Amino acid sequence: MPTTRTLASDEHLLDGSYDGPVAVRGPLRRLLLWLAPAYLVLFALWGAVPGILLALQVERLDPAEKVGNLALVTTAGALVSILTQPVAGLISDRTRSRHGRRAPWMVAGTAAGGVLMVVLGSQHTLLGLLLGWVGVSIAYNLAQAPLTAILPDRIPRLARGSFSAVTGMGMLVGMLAGQFLASSLADAVLLAYLVLAAACLVVFTLFTWRNPDRSSAEEPREPFSLRTFARTYWVSPRQHPDFAWGFAGRMLLNLAYYVVAGGYLLYVLADYIDLGSDRAAATIPLLTLAGAPGAVLATVLAGPLSDRWDRRKIFVGVAGLLFAGAMVAPLVSPTVTGMVVAYAVGAFGYGVFQSVDSVLMSEVLPNKQTFGKDLGIVNMTITLPQTLAPALAGGIVLVAGYAWLFPTAIVLALLGAAAVVPIKSVR
């Protein structure tokens, strides 16, 4: 049996290539502890801006047209995110610097994003909001793509469940914290933008300083070609079916989440639960508190357990079933209590999913030389649902009403859980 090795004495193991047991100590533990706040501040931004801050700005421009206008703005930003993520990953894959491949773009993206957040928070026209959100989306995706590549780059396989638990917790708590912050500062939107922008810039800068990567300055680089660029958005399902199934499952489960808890949460509370705009904004912190304990518990337990049992698919399947079950509550009981139950159970299920699914995807990546680009494609499973959800949810609301959002989420979650079953290379 291989012996457990520590990274305090084996620095070379901090590159993701080691496949044996490993203790999370030394530089690896420091990396683990810094990844949590990095994911938290980034996903606080994603949780706060499209679902609440932009929704408030759009509603104040034209309350009668808020549903269609919000769909227009968020869809534009998400479409740009879809295009940016793989390109950002490809650029970081090919970056050669003494600071490594990922760090320069993480800092540059959050710096540019900070400036654009201030611009976005100052807009008072629909066109200004649309262009501002597009710019913010590009900047922060330039930072997110290299951040996600750290998992396969630098984390040994049998430690990835623990790392994914931490990053998954950061994502979920960040989303909830972002919603809490945005709703608390509903009357001071620009201040909310400033807080989020400053937090991202400070944390990402400190992250790259405290966790320096190896220099990539001397690494060989494949000559750039149009063929290389054309492959940026494509991984062949025929050649890599496990990647394709993982991609499908991840996209469906994220779409299930964003259809309900994405851009229309404020309007669901205001119009479906019949709270009105002011009470709806004040209710979001309650939902945050209802979801946070389950999200934290799920991410803390699921990732390490998946490492211990060396199983990934069962966790993703259970997560989909839990989330689908949670969506029954507000469908049956369109009340604040129904939404609280949905958030409590749904956050637990989604926490299991976030904790383990990123590990599953890291184990079906086609080529270690293109981790950044391939994970950019994987990250489309977040941005693509953000694109589709506003259009899908808006169409459902306009045609059939808010109640039909919940059956839609149930079906999507069940399909997402089923999609991981055919994966053969991961247990």
Short mmCIF file of C-alpha atoms in Angstrom, two decimals:
data_model
loop_
_atom_site.label_atom_id
_atom_site.label_comp_id
_atom_site.label_asym_id
_atom_site.label_seq_id
_atom_site.Cartn_x
_atom_site.Cartn_y
_atom_site.Cartn_z
CA MET A 1 0.00 0.00 0.00
CA PRO A 2 1.41 3.45 -0.87
CA THR A 3 2.36 5.57 2.08
CA THR A 4 0.78 8.95 2.71
CA ARG A 5 3.15 11.73 1.72
CA THR A 6 3.15 15.32 2.89
CA LEU A 7 3.65 18.33 0.73
CA ALA A 8 5.68 20.08 3.40
CA SER A 9 8.66 17.99 2.28
CA ASP A 10 7.56 17.14 -1.26
CA GLU A 11 6.93 20.45 -3.00
CA HIS A 12 6.85 18.81 -6.43
CA LEU A 13 3.58 17.10 -5.54
CA LEU A 14 1.83 20.47 -5.69
CA ASP A 15 1.15 20.03 -9.39
CA GLY A 16 -1.85 17.70 -9.62
CA SER A 17 0.14 14.82 -11.12
CA TYR A 18 0.42 12.70 -7.97
CA ASP A 19 -2.18 9.91 -7.82
CA GLY A 20 -1.42 8.35 -4.43
CA PRO A 21 -2.59 9.20 -0.91
CA VAL A 22 -1.42 12.56 0.37
CA ALA A 23 -1.77 14.56 3.59
CA VAL A 24 -3.12 18.09 3.22
CA ARG A 25 -0.30 19.94 4.96
CA GLY A 26 2.22 22.67 4.30
CA PRO A 27 1.79 24.54 1.00
CA LEU A 28 -1.19 22.38 0.05
CA ARG A 29 -3.05 23.29 3.24
CA ARG A 30 -2.25 26.97 2.71
CA LEU A 31 -3.64 26.73 -0.82
CA LEU A 32 -6.76 25.04 0.54
CA LEU A 33 -7.35 27.79 3.09
CA TRP A 34 -6.94 30.56 0.51
CA LEU A 35 -9.20 28.99 -2.11
CA ALA A 36 -12.24 29.33 0.16
CA PRO A 37 -12.25 33.15 0.34
CA ALA A 38 -11.32 33.43 -3.34
CA TYR A 39 -14.39 31.44 -4.39
CA LEU A 40 -16.53 33.15 -1.76
CA VAL A 41 -15.91 36.72 -2.92
CA LEU A 42 -16.23 35.83 -6.60
CA PHE A 43 -19.52 34.00 -6.18
CA ALA A 44 -20.80 36.67 -3.81
CA LEU A 45 -20.53 38.94 -6.82
CA TRP A 46 -22.36 36.47 -9.08
CA GLY A 47 -25.03 36.02 -6.40
CA ALA A 48 -25.51 39.73 -5.73
CA VAL A 49 -25.39 41.44 -9.10
CA PRO A 50 -27.61 39.69 -11.69
CA GLY A 51 -30.26 38.46 -9.26
CA ILE A 52 -30.67 41.51 -7.02
CA LEU A 53 -28.60 44.61 -7.80
CA LEU A 54 -29.30 44.56 -11.53
CA ALA A 55 -32.90 43.54 -10.85
CA LEU A 56 -33.33 46.56 -8.59
CA GLN A 57 -31.74 48.91 -11.11
CA VAL A 58 -33.87 47.53 -13.95
CA GLU A 59 -37.07 47.75 -11.91
CA ARG A 60 -36.38 51.36 -10.97
CA LEU A 61 -35.98 52.26 -14.64
CA ASP A 62 -39.31 50.80 -15.78
CA PRO A 63 -41.35 48.67 -13.34
CA ALA A 64 -43.85 47.63 -16.01
CA GLU A 65 -41.19 46.11 -18.27
CA LYS A 66 -38.86 44.71 -15.59
CA VAL A 67 -39.17 41.02 -16.57
CA GLY A 68 -38.26 41.48 -20.22
CA ASN A 69 -35.60 44.12 -19.57
CA LEU A 70 -33.84 42.03 -16.92
CA ALA A 71 -33.85 39.04 -19.26
CA LEU A 72 -32.24 41.21 -21.96
CA VAL A 73 -29.47 42.53 -19.69
CA THR A 74 -28.60 39.25 -17.96
CA THR A 75 -28.77 37.25 -21.17
CA ALA A 76 -26.33 39.62 -22.88
CA GLY A 77 -23.88 39.33 -19.99
CA ALA A 78 -24.15 35.57 -19.83
CA LEU A 79 -23.66 35.16 -23.59
CA VAL A 80 -20.45 37.14 -23.32
CA SER A 81 -19.40 34.99 -20.36
CA ILE A 82 -19.90 31.85 -22.42
CA LEU A 83 -17.59 33.19 -25.10
CA THR A 84 -15.05 34.53 -22.60
CA GLN A 85 -14.52 31.51 -20.36
CA PRO A 86 -12.86 29.10 -22.82
CA VAL A 87 -10.81 31.89 -24.40
CA ALA A 88 -9.66 33.06 -20.97
CA GLY A 89 -8.68 29.48 -20.14
CA LEU A 90 -6.80 29.12 -23.44
CA ILE A 91 -4.95 32.40 -22.85
CA SER A 92 -3.89 31.33 -19.36
CA ASP A 93 -2.81 27.90 -20.68
CA ARG A 94 -0.49 29.69 -23.10
CA THR A 95 0.76 32.39 -20.73
CA ARG A 96 4.46 32.26 -19.96
CA SER A 97 5.64 34.36 -17.01
CA ARG A 98 7.72 34.05 -13.87
CA HIS A 99 4.47 34.21 -11.90
CA GLY A 100 3.05 31.16 -13.67
CA ARG A 101 0.17 30.82 -16.09
CA ARG A 102 -2.82 31.68 -13.93
CA ALA A 103 -1.88 34.46 -11.47
CA PRO A 104 -1.47 37.37 -13.93
CA TRP A 105 -4.99 36.95 -15.27
CA MET A 106 -6.56 36.48 -11.86
CA VAL A 107 -5.19 39.84 -10.72
CA ALA A 108 -5.79 41.64 -14.03
CA GLY A 109 -9.38 40.39 -14.27
CA THR A 110 -10.36 41.51 -10.78
CA ALA A 111 -8.62 44.88 -11.23
CA ALA A 112 -10.46 45.62 -14.49
CA GLY A 113 -13.66 44.24 -13.02
CA GLY A 114 -13.41 46.58 -10.04
CA VAL A 115 -13.37 49.64 -12.28
CA LEU A 116 -16.26 48.34 -14.37
CA MET A 117 -18.32 47.55 -11.25
CA VAL A 118 -18.19 51.21 -10.26
CA VAL A 119 -19.30 52.14 -13.78
CA LEU A 120 -22.16 49.62 -13.67
CA GLY A 121 -23.37 50.85 -10.30
CA SER A 122 -23.59 54.41 -11.67
CA GLN A 123 -25.80 53.63 -14.68
CA HIS A 124 -29.34 54.96 -15.07
CA THR A 125 -30.27 53.74 -18.55
CA LEU A 126 -31.04 50.29 -19.89
CA LEU A 127 -28.24 50.51 -22.47
CA GLY A 128 -25.78 51.58 -19.76
CA LEU A 129 -26.76 48.64 -17.59
CA LEU A 130 -26.44 46.23 -20.50
CA LEU A 131 -23.00 47.45 -21.57
CA GLY A 132 -21.81 47.72 -17.98
CA TRP A 133 -22.85 44.16 -17.15
CA VAL A 134 -21.23 42.86 -20.33
CA GLY A 135 -17.94 44.51 -19.33
CA VAL A 136 -18.12 43.19 -15.76
CA SER A 137 -18.87 39.69 -17.04
CA ILE A 138 -15.83 39.68 -19.33
CA ALA A 139 -13.47 40.96 -16.63
CA TYR A 140 -14.44 38.54 -13.89
CA ASN A 141 -14.51 35.57 -16.24
CA LEU A 142 -10.90 36.40 -17.11
CA ALA A 143 -10.19 35.82 -13.42
CA GLN A 144 -12.50 32.85 -12.87
CA ALA A 145 -11.22 30.64 -15.69
CA PRO A 146 -7.63 30.43 -14.36
CA LEU A 147 -8.89 30.10 -10.78
CA THR A 148 -10.81 26.92 -11.63
CA ALA A 149 -7.76 25.46 -13.41
CA ILE A 150 -5.90 25.34 -10.09
CA LEU A 151 -7.74 22.14 -9.07
CA PRO A 152 -6.32 19.85 -11.80
CA ASP A 153 -3.10 21.93 -12.05
CA ARG A 154 -1.93 21.71 -8.46
CA ILE A 155 -4.10 19.35 -6.41
CA PRO A 156 -3.35 15.57 -6.18
CA ARG A 157 -6.36 13.53 -7.28
CA LEU A 158 -7.13 11.99 -3.88
CA ALA A 159 -7.16 15.39 -2.20
CA ARG A 160 -9.52 16.97 -4.71
CA GLY A 161 -12.69 15.99 -2.83
CA SER A 162 -11.52 17.96 0.22
CA PHE A 163 -10.56 20.89 -1.97
CA SER A 164 -13.83 20.72 -3.85
CA ALA A 165 -15.68 20.73 -0.53
CA VAL A 166 -13.95 23.97 0.40
CA THR A 167 -14.44 25.61 -2.99
CA GLY A 168 -18.02 24.38 -3.17
CA MET A 169 -18.69 25.85 0.25
CA GLY A 170 -17.08 29.08 -0.88
CA MET A 171 -19.34 29.17 -3.93
CA LEU A 172 -22.54 28.45 -2.04
CA VAL A 173 -21.83 30.65 0.95
CA GLY A 174 -20.64 33.31 -1.46
CA MET A 175 -23.87 33.18 -3.46
CA LEU A 176 -25.91 33.40 -0.26
CA ALA A 177 -23.70 36.13 1.21
CA GLY A 178 -23.93 38.09 -2.01
CA GLN A 179 -27.71 37.92 -1.90
CA PHE A 180 -27.66 38.97 1.75
CA LEU A 181 -25.33 41.90 1.07
CA ALA A 182 -27.27 43.07 -1.98
CA SER A 183 -30.63 42.92 -0.22
CA SER A 184 -29.19 44.70 2.83
CA LEU A 185 -27.86 47.49 0.60
CA ALA A 186 -30.90 47.69 -1.67
CA ASP A 187 -31.07 51.43 -1.06
CA ALA A 188 -27.32 51.91 -1.64
CA VAL A 189 -26.64 49.98 -4.84
CA LEU A 190 -23.37 51.75 -5.71
CA LEU A 191 -21.98 50.98 -2.25
CA ALA A 192 -22.80 47.30 -2.75
CA TYR A 193 -20.89 47.33 -6.04
CA LEU A 194 -17.90 49.00 -4.37
CA VAL A 195 -17.80 46.46 -1.53
CA LEU A 196 -17.94 43.50 -3.90
CA ALA A 197 -15.31 44.95 -6.26
CA ALA A 198 -12.88 45.76 -3.44
CA ALA A 199 -13.31 42.34 -1.83
CA CYS A 200 -12.54 40.52 -5.08
CA LEU A 201 -9.46 42.58 -5.87
CA VAL A 202 -7.98 42.31 -2.37
CA VAL A 203 -8.61 38.58 -1.94
CA PHE A 204 -7.37 37.58 -5.41
CA THR A 205 -4.23 39.69 -5.04
CA LEU A 206 -3.45 38.17 -1.64
CA PHE A 207 -4.23 34.69 -2.97
CA THR A 208 -1.66 34.92 -5.75
CA TRP A 209 0.92 36.41 -3.36
CA ARG A 210 0.48 33.76 -0.65
CA ASN A 211 0.25 30.83 -3.10
CA PRO A 212 2.84 31.51 -5.80
CA ASP A 213 2.83 29.17 -8.76
CA ARG A 214 5.91 27.83 -10.48
CA SER A 215 7.35 29.98 -13.24
CA SER A 216 6.12 29.10 -16.71
CA ALA A 217 8.59 31.40 -18.46
CA GLU A 218 10.72 28.54 -19.82
CA GLU A 219 7.91 26.14 -20.69
CA PRO A 220 7.49 25.31 -24.40
CA ARG A 221 4.40 26.67 -26.07
CA GLU A 222 2.57 25.27 -29.09
CA PRO A 223 2.55 27.81 -31.94
CA PHE A 224 -0.76 29.60 -32.17
CA SER A 225 -2.96 28.77 -35.14
CA LEU A 226 -6.52 29.35 -36.26
CA ARG A 227 -7.11 25.64 -35.78
CA THR A 228 -6.05 25.95 -32.14
CA PHE A 229 -8.47 28.83 -31.65
CA ALA A 230 -11.27 26.98 -33.43
CA ARG A 231 -10.90 24.09 -30.97
CA THR A 232 -11.34 26.48 -28.03
CA TYR A 233 -15.07 25.83 -27.78
CA TRP A 234 -15.09 22.13 -28.61
CA VAL A 235 -14.40 18.79 -26.96
CA SER A 236 -15.57 15.91 -29.13
CA PRO A 237 -18.37 13.91 -27.43
CA ARG A 238 -17.45 10.97 -29.64
CA GLN A 239 -13.82 10.91 -28.50
CA HIS A 240 -14.55 11.95 -24.90
CA PRO A 241 -18.06 10.69 -23.99
CA ASP A 242 -17.47 10.87 -20.23
CA PHE A 243 -16.66 14.56 -20.52
CA ALA A 244 -19.81 15.09 -22.58
CA TRP A 245 -22.04 13.30 -20.05
CA GLY A 246 -20.46 15.21 -17.16
CA PHE A 247 -20.93 18.47 -19.03
CA ALA A 248 -24.61 17.68 -19.67
CA GLY A 249 -25.32 16.73 -16.07
CA ARG A 250 -23.59 19.80 -14.69
CA MET A 251 -25.40 22.12 -17.08
CA LEU A 252 -28.83 20.66 -16.35
CA LEU A 253 -28.41 20.86 -12.57
CA ASN A 254 -27.14 24.43 -12.74
CA LEU A 255 -30.00 25.37 -15.04
CA ALA A 256 -32.44 23.90 -12.51
CA TYR A 257 -30.88 26.15 -9.86
CA TYR A 258 -30.82 29.36 -11.90
CA VAL A 259 -34.37 29.00 -13.22
CA VAL A 260 -35.65 29.56 -9.67
CA ALA A 261 -32.85 31.15 -7.65
CA GLY A 262 -31.23 33.21 -10.39
CA GLY A 263 -32.35 36.50 -11.85
CA TYR A 264 -36.04 36.19 -10.95
CA LEU A 265 -35.79 35.40 -7.24
CA LEU A 266 -36.73 38.94 -6.26
CA TYR A 267 -39.72 38.88 -8.60
CA VAL A 268 -40.77 35.40 -7.45
CA LEU A 269 -40.96 36.66 -3.89
CA ALA A 270 -42.64 39.90 -4.87
CA ASP A 271 -45.24 38.55 -7.27
CA TYR A 272 -45.63 34.77 -6.73
CA ILE A 273 -45.35 34.82 -2.93
CA ASP A 274 -47.14 38.20 -3.08
CA LEU A 275 -44.79 40.12 -0.79
CA GLY A 276 -44.26 43.22 -2.91
CA SER A 277 -40.83 44.60 -3.81
CA ASP A 278 -39.81 45.98 -0.41
CA ARG A 279 -40.80 42.91 1.63
CA ALA A 280 -39.32 40.64 -1.05
CA ALA A 281 -35.89 42.28 -0.73
CA ALA A 282 -36.13 42.04 3.06
CA THR A 283 -37.04 38.32 2.85
CA ILE A 284 -33.93 37.29 0.92
CA PRO A 285 -31.68 37.37 4.04
CA LEU A 286 -34.13 34.95 5.70
CA LEU A 287 -33.74 32.54 2.81
CA THR A 288 -29.98 32.98 3.06
CA LEU A 289 -30.04 31.98 6.72
CA ALA A 290 -32.28 29.01 5.93
CA GLY A 291 -29.96 27.71 3.24
CA ALA A 292 -26.54 28.41 4.75
CA PRO A 293 -26.39 25.61 7.39
CA GLY A 294 -27.33 22.88 4.91
CA ALA A 295 -24.98 24.23 2.28
CA VAL A 296 -22.05 24.29 4.70
CA LEU A 297 -22.84 20.84 6.12
CA ALA A 298 -23.20 19.30 2.66
CA THR A 299 -19.96 20.69 1.30
CA VAL A 300 -17.99 19.80 4.43
CA LEU A 301 -19.21 16.19 4.38
CA ALA A 302 -19.64 15.28 0.72
CA GLY A 303 -16.20 16.16 -0.67
CA PRO A 304 -14.08 14.29 1.91
CA LEU A 305 -16.46 11.32 1.83
CA SER A 306 -16.13 11.12 -1.93
CA ASP A 307 -12.34 11.00 -1.49
CA ARG A 308 -12.55 8.33 1.21
CA TRP A 309 -14.89 6.11 -0.79
CA ASP A 310 -13.37 7.10 -4.16
CA ARG A 311 -16.91 7.58 -5.47
CA ARG A 312 -18.26 10.64 -7.28
CA LYS A 313 -21.37 9.74 -9.32
CA ILE A 314 -23.59 8.63 -6.43
CA PHE A 315 -23.12 12.00 -4.73
CA VAL A 316 -24.11 13.93 -7.85
CA GLY A 317 -27.16 11.73 -8.32
CA VAL A 318 -28.33 12.20 -4.74
CA ALA A 319 -27.77 15.95 -5.05
CA GLY A 320 -30.09 16.13 -8.05
CA LEU A 321 -32.81 14.17 -6.26
CA LEU A 322 -32.58 16.40 -3.18
CA PHE A 323 -32.79 19.59 -5.20
CA ALA A 324 -35.75 18.29 -7.19
CA GLY A 325 -37.54 17.36 -3.96
CA ALA A 326 -36.90 20.81 -2.52
CA MET A 327 -38.69 22.50 -5.42
CA VAL A 328 -41.94 20.76 -4.49
CA ALA A 329 -42.35 22.90 -1.34
CA PRO A 330 -43.06 26.33 -2.92
CA LEU A 331 -45.13 24.66 -5.63
CA VAL A 332 -47.42 23.10 -3.03
CA SER A 333 -47.17 26.02 -0.60
CA PRO A 334 -46.57 29.40 -2.30
CA THR A 335 -45.64 31.08 0.98
CA VAL A 336 -42.52 32.31 2.72
CA THR A 337 -42.50 29.01 4.63
CA GLY A 338 -42.52 27.09 1.36
CA MET A 339 -39.56 29.12 0.09
CA VAL A 340 -37.67 28.63 3.36
CA VAL A 341 -38.12 24.85 3.10
CA ALA A 342 -37.02 24.95 -0.54
CA TYR A 343 -33.89 26.90 0.35
CA ALA A 344 -33.03 24.70 3.36
CA VAL A 345 -33.33 21.41 1.47
CA GLY A 346 -32.24 22.75 -1.90
CA ALA A 347 -29.08 24.33 -0.51
CA PHE A 348 -28.10 21.01 1.05
CA GLY A 349 -28.60 19.17 -2.24
CA TYR A 350 -26.88 21.86 -4.28
CA GLY A 351 -24.05 21.86 -1.73
CA VAL A 352 -23.46 18.14 -2.30
CA PHE A 353 -23.44 18.80 -6.03
CA GLN A 354 -21.00 21.71 -5.86
CA SER A 355 -18.71 19.82 -3.52
CA VAL A 356 -18.29 16.72 -5.68
CA ASP A 357 -19.18 17.55 -9.27
CA SER A 358 -16.11 19.74 -9.88
CA VAL A 359 -13.95 16.78 -8.80
CA LEU A 360 -15.81 14.51 -11.19
CA MET A 361 -15.22 16.97 -14.03
CA SER A 362 -11.51 17.30 -13.17
CA GLU A 363 -11.21 13.53 -13.64
CA VAL A 364 -12.77 13.46 -17.12
CA LEU A 365 -10.74 16.32 -18.66
CA PRO A 366 -9.30 15.27 -22.02
CA ASN A 367 -5.77 16.77 -21.91
CA LYS A 368 -3.63 18.09 -19.04
CA GLN A 369 -1.94 20.56 -21.39
CA THR A 370 -5.26 22.34 -21.94
CA PHE A 371 -6.79 22.29 -18.46
CA GLY A 372 -7.56 25.99 -18.56
CA LYS A 373 -9.31 25.83 -21.92
CA ASP A 374 -11.23 22.64 -21.08
CA LEU A 375 -12.29 24.00 -17.70
CA GLY A 376 -13.39 27.14 -19.51
CA ILE A 377 -15.75 24.86 -21.41
CA VAL A 378 -16.78 23.25 -18.11
CA ASN A 379 -17.46 26.71 -16.66
CA MET A 380 -19.89 27.25 -19.50
CA THR A 381 -22.13 24.92 -17.50
CA ILE A 382 -22.53 27.84 -15.10
CA THR A 383 -22.62 30.70 -17.58
CA LEU A 384 -24.78 28.93 -20.17
CA PRO A 385 -27.54 28.27 -17.61
CA GLN A 386 -27.22 31.92 -16.59
CA THR A 387 -27.87 32.74 -20.24
CA LEU A 388 -30.72 30.32 -20.77
CA ALA A 389 -32.41 30.72 -17.40
CA PRO A 390 -33.54 34.35 -17.80
CA ALA A 391 -34.96 33.66 -21.25
CA LEU A 392 -36.51 30.35 -20.17
CA ALA A 393 -37.85 31.69 -16.88
CA GLY A 394 -39.08 34.90 -18.48
CA GLY A 395 -40.93 32.97 -21.16
CA ILE A 396 -42.47 30.64 -18.58
CA VAL A 397 -43.59 33.55 -16.40
CA LEU A 398 -45.06 35.49 -19.31
CA VAL A 399 -46.90 32.48 -20.75
CA ALA A 400 -47.86 30.36 -17.74
CA GLY A 401 -46.98 32.23 -14.55
CA TYR A 402 -44.40 31.91 -11.80
CA ALA A 403 -45.73 28.58 -10.48
CA TRP A 404 -44.40 26.71 -13.53
CA LEU A 405 -40.81 27.62 -12.69
CA PHE A 406 -40.76 24.93 -10.01
CA PRO A 407 -41.87 21.91 -12.11
CA THR A 408 -39.35 23.03 -14.71
CA ALA A 409 -36.58 23.00 -12.09
CA ILE A 410 -37.68 19.55 -10.90
CA VAL A 411 -37.47 18.01 -14.38
CA LEU A 412 -34.09 19.63 -15.09
CA ALA A 413 -32.62 18.43 -11.79
CA LEU A 414 -33.76 14.85 -12.37
CA LEU A 415 -32.32 14.85 -15.90
CA GLY A 416 -29.04 16.23 -14.53
CA ALA A 417 -28.84 13.45 -11.96
CA ALA A 418 -29.49 10.83 -14.62
CA ALA A 419 -26.85 12.23 -16.99
CA VAL A 420 -23.90 11.13 -14.85
CA VAL A 421 -24.94 7.47 -14.84
CA PRO A 422 -23.31 6.60 -18.24
CA ILE A 423 -19.89 7.96 -17.17
CA LYS A 424 -17.49 4.99 -17.16
CA SER A 425 -14.07 6.35 -16.15
CA VAL A 426 -15.25 7.67 -12.76
CA ARG A 427 -17.02 5.62 -10.15
#
